[in-house]
XYZ file of N, CA and C in Angstrom:
312
model
N 0.803 -1.201 0.000
C 0.000 0.000 0.000
C 0.840 1.257 0.000
N 2.138 1.141 0.055
C 2.985 2.321 0.196
C 2.896 3.273 -0.991
N 2.736 2.744 -2.211
C 2.640 3.649 -3.359
C 1.353 4.468 -3.301
N 0.237 3.850 -2.951
C -1.022 4.589 -2.795
C -0.877 5.598 -1.659
N -0.297 5.180 -0.559
C -0.078 6.063 0.578
C 0.766 7.275 0.171
N 1.816 7.039 -0.592
C 2.676 8.135 -1.064
C 1.912 9.080 -1.983
N 1.086 8.531 -2.848
C 0.281 9.368 -3.743
C -0.689 10.241 -2.952
N -1.292 9.671 -1.931
C -2.221 10.438 -1.092
C -1.474 11.547 -0.373
N -0.392 11.190 0.293
C 0.335 12.162 1.111
C 0.982 13.283 0.291
N 1.250 13.033 -0.979
C 1.863 14.067 -1.818
C 0.826 14.893 -2.584
N -0.432 14.646 -2.359
C -1.497 15.349 -3.070
C -1.584 16.816 -2.652
N -1.530 17.705 -3.623
C -1.674 19.133 -3.310
C -3.094 19.437 -2.842
N -4.072 18.704 -3.367
C -5.462 18.905 -2.930
C -5.609 18.518 -1.460
N -4.995 17.414 -1.044
C -5.055 17.008 0.364
C -4.445 18.096 1.239
N -3.318 18.646 0.795
C -2.676 19.703 1.573
C -3.587 20.933 1.670
N -4.077 21.400 0.523
C -4.868 22.638 0.499
C -6.190 22.513 1.246
N -6.841 21.365 1.107
C -8.205 21.256 1.627
C -8.333 20.483 2.941
N -7.278 19.771 3.358
C -7.365 19.042 4.626
C -6.246 19.453 5.585
N -5.001 19.324 5.153
C -3.883 19.613 6.057
C -3.777 21.100 6.415
N -3.789 21.959 5.399
C -3.580 23.388 5.649
C -4.617 23.968 6.625
N -5.910 23.682 6.451
C -6.874 24.201 7.430
C -6.608 23.724 8.863
N -6.108 22.516 9.026
C -5.770 22.021 10.363
C -4.569 22.779 10.916
N -3.562 23.004 10.073
C -2.397 23.787 10.505
C -2.808 25.201 10.921
N -3.691 25.817 10.146
C -4.173 27.165 10.482
C -4.913 27.139 11.820
N -5.832 26.177 11.963
C -6.614 26.066 13.202
C -5.700 25.920 14.417
N -4.630 25.131 14.254
C -3.699 24.888 15.363
C -2.579 25.927 15.435
N -2.718 26.992 14.660
C -1.785 28.131 14.683
C -0.361 27.737 14.314
N -0.244 26.756 13.409
C 1.065 26.303 12.922
C 2.023 25.962 14.061
N 1.471 25.264 15.060
C 2.314 24.796 16.152
C 1.802 23.463 16.667
N 2.721 22.687 17.182
C 2.400 21.379 17.756
C 1.435 21.569 18.930
N 0.361 20.793 18.931
C -0.613 20.942 20.016
C -0.083 20.406 21.347
N 0.990 19.618 21.308
C 1.551 19.058 22.544
C 2.633 19.947 23.135
N 3.631 20.335 22.320
C 4.798 21.044 22.871
C 4.941 22.476 22.356
N 4.056 22.875 21.446
C 4.047 24.242 20.869
C 5.193 24.516 19.902
N 5.953 23.493 19.520
C 7.024 23.652 18.530
C 6.395 24.124 17.215
N 7.122 24.929 16.455
C 6.607 25.441 15.179
C 7.404 24.933 13.978
N 8.286 23.972 14.207
C 9.116 23.450 13.117
C 8.805 21.984 12.852
N 9.018 21.566 11.600
C 8.827 20.171 11.178
C 7.471 19.631 11.620
N 6.418 20.301 11.148
C 5.066 19.946 11.557
C 4.446 18.884 10.664
N 3.648 18.025 11.279
C 2.882 16.982 10.590
C 1.415 17.151 10.981
N 0.520 16.676 10.125
C -0.882 16.577 10.517
C -1.147 15.105 10.804
N -1.493 14.837 12.042
C -1.705 13.472 12.539
C -3.199 13.141 12.530
N -3.539 11.961 12.019
C -4.912 11.464 12.092
C -5.175 11.085 13.549
N -6.033 11.812 14.228
C -6.189 11.565 15.663
C -7.367 10.663 16.020
N -8.234 10.349 15.069
C -9.349 9.449 15.382
C -9.366 8.268 14.421
N -9.515 8.534 13.166
C -9.537 7.482 12.145
C -8.149 7.414 11.519
N -7.498 6.272 11.610
C -6.122 6.176 11.124
C -6.056 6.168 9.599
N -4.926 6.585 9.091
C -4.707 6.567 7.645
C -4.811 5.137 7.117
N -4.262 4.177 7.835
C -4.306 2.796 7.347
C -5.737 2.280 7.266
N -6.591 2.662 8.205
C -7.986 2.213 8.136
C -8.720 2.876 6.969
N -8.378 4.113 6.669
C -8.988 4.802 5.528
C -8.546 4.138 4.229
N -7.267 3.830 4.118
C -6.747 3.172 2.917
C -7.423 1.819 2.731
N -7.574 1.064 3.812
C -8.189 -0.264 3.728
C -9.630 -0.200 3.235
N -10.335 0.890 3.515
C -11.708 1.058 3.022
C -11.755 1.172 1.504
N -10.661 1.643 0.920
C -10.638 1.935 -0.513
C -9.862 0.922 -1.347
N -9.061 0.101 -0.712
C -8.262 -0.898 -1.429
C -8.858 -2.264 -1.125
N -9.574 -2.807 -2.101
C -10.292 -4.055 -1.875
C -9.620 -5.258 -2.521
N -8.569 -5.017 -3.287
C -7.861 -6.113 -3.949
C -6.369 -5.996 -3.680
N -5.603 -6.911 -4.217
C -4.153 -6.919 -4.055
C -3.541 -5.727 -4.787
N -2.999 -4.820 -4.040
C -2.468 -3.584 -4.617
C -1.237 -3.820 -5.493
N -0.488 -4.865 -5.218
C 0.722 -5.134 -5.995
C 0.405 -5.442 -7.462
N -0.788 -5.916 -7.733
C -1.170 -6.254 -9.105
C -1.931 -5.141 -9.832
N -2.013 -3.966 -9.216
C -2.709 -2.840 -9.837
C -1.752 -2.024 -10.681
N -2.273 -1.466 -11.768
C -1.445 -0.559 -12.556
C -1.469 0.833 -11.905
N -0.577 1.695 -12.356
C -0.430 3.005 -11.728
C -1.714 3.831 -11.810
N -2.415 3.758 -12.936
C -3.639 4.550 -13.085
C -4.687 4.166 -12.046
N -4.810 2.891 -11.751
C -5.756 2.450 -10.727
C -5.300 2.908 -9.342
N -4.007 2.856 -9.086
C -3.488 3.342 -7.803
C -3.771 4.835 -7.655
N -3.593 5.584 -8.723
C -3.871 7.027 -8.705
C -5.364 7.278 -8.447
N -6.225 6.490 -9.061
C -7.670 6.623 -8.865
C -8.048 6.360 -7.397
N -7.464 5.336 -6.820
C -7.724 5.028 -5.409
C -7.203 6.152 -4.517
N -6.014 6.648 -4.811
C -5.443 7.755 -4.027
C -6.347 8.982 -4.088
N -6.879 9.280 -5.266
C -7.788 10.423 -5.404
C -9.050 10.229 -4.565
N -9.560 9.006 -4.509
C -10.746 8.719 -3.688
C -10.440 8.885 -2.203
N -9.246 8.515 -1.797
C -8.849 8.666 -0.396
C -8.728 10.145 -0.037
N -8.185 10.933 -0.938
C -8.105 12.383 -0.718
C -9.509 12.955 -0.570
N -10.408 12.584 -1.474
C -11.792 13.059 -1.407
C -12.454 12.619 -0.101
N -12.165 11.412 0.343
C -12.722 10.907 1.600
C -12.318 11.821 2.760
N -11.043 12.206 2.807
C -10.574 13.096 3.869
C -11.380 14.400 3.879
N -11.573 14.963 2.709
C -12.231 16.257 2.591
C -13.735 16.139 2.848
N -14.380 15.197 2.204
C -15.840 15.068 2.295
C -16.324 14.563 3.647
N -15.482 13.832 4.358
C -15.873 13.269 5.651
C -15.259 14.011 6.830
N -14.608 15.121 6.532
C -13.992 15.936 7.573
C -13.207 15.070 8.563
N -12.283 14.278 8.005
C -11.442 13.412 8.835
C -10.706 14.277 9.860
N -10.729 13.837 11.087
C -10.144 14.597 12.184
C -8.619 14.477 12.188
N -7.961 15.603 12.407
C -6.508 15.615 12.492
C -6.036 16.712 13.422
N -4.796 16.581 13.885
C -4.180 17.582 14.751
C -2.744 17.811 14.297
N -2.215 18.970 14.629
C -0.848 19.321 14.277
C 0.112 18.843 15.359
N 1.132 18.096 14.916
C 2.180 17.632 15.815
C 3.538 17.903 15.173
N 4.543 18.169 15.991
C 5.905 18.270 15.467
C 6.421 16.851 15.227
N 7.495 16.740 14.500
C 8.044 15.427 14.158
C 8.375 14.609 15.406
N 8.858 15.263 16.453
C 9.219 14.551 17.688
C 7.980 13.977 18.370
N 6.962 14.789 18.560
C 5.741 14.327 19.228
C 5.003 13.296 18.374
N 5.016 13.478 17.066
C 4.380 12.500 16.183
C 5.117 11.173 16.267
N 6.433 11.237 16.317
C 7.246 10.031 16.435
C 6.986 9.268 17.722
N 6.664 9.987 18.785
C 6.348 9.333 20.055
C 5.069 8.505 19.950
N 4.140 8.926 19.095
C 2.896 8.184 18.893
C 3.081 6.995 17.950
N 4.108 7.063 17.098
C 4.393 6.015 16.115
C 5.873 5.623 16.198
N 6.289 4.969 17.284
C 7.714 4.684 17.467
C 8.312 3.773 16.388
N 7.494 3.009 15.695
C 8.034 2.119 14.666
C 8.282 2.823 13.336
N 7.805 4.043 13.209
C 7.999 4.799 11.967
C 9.124 5.798 12.134
N 9.851 6.049 11.066
C 10.950 7.017 11.102
C 10.514 8.253 10.330
N 10.157 9.316 11.032
C 9.675 10.531 10.385
C 10.798 11.476 9.974
N 11.975 11.314 10.511
C 13.043 12.265 10.194
C 13.891 11.783 9.051
């Protein structure tokens, strides 16, 4: 699922219509430590993996790029249309919530 995930996360529409409004609401600072550098928007209720699983119903490795792009676009729309909840965290605080992931 990493290619679909990468397509979603690199979407300018996702940034403009989902991430940016959350950053503005949180005053461009981490809600935990108030840091203003290296900010991420964290899914605080519905996880990204659960959202992806709703949209990927077959083996992703056997999909062509156009189908992966179509699924990624649907996931972006899902974030916007369903007002997926998110909060602003700095890379350090986000990493504390996901110790198995390397954000830096």
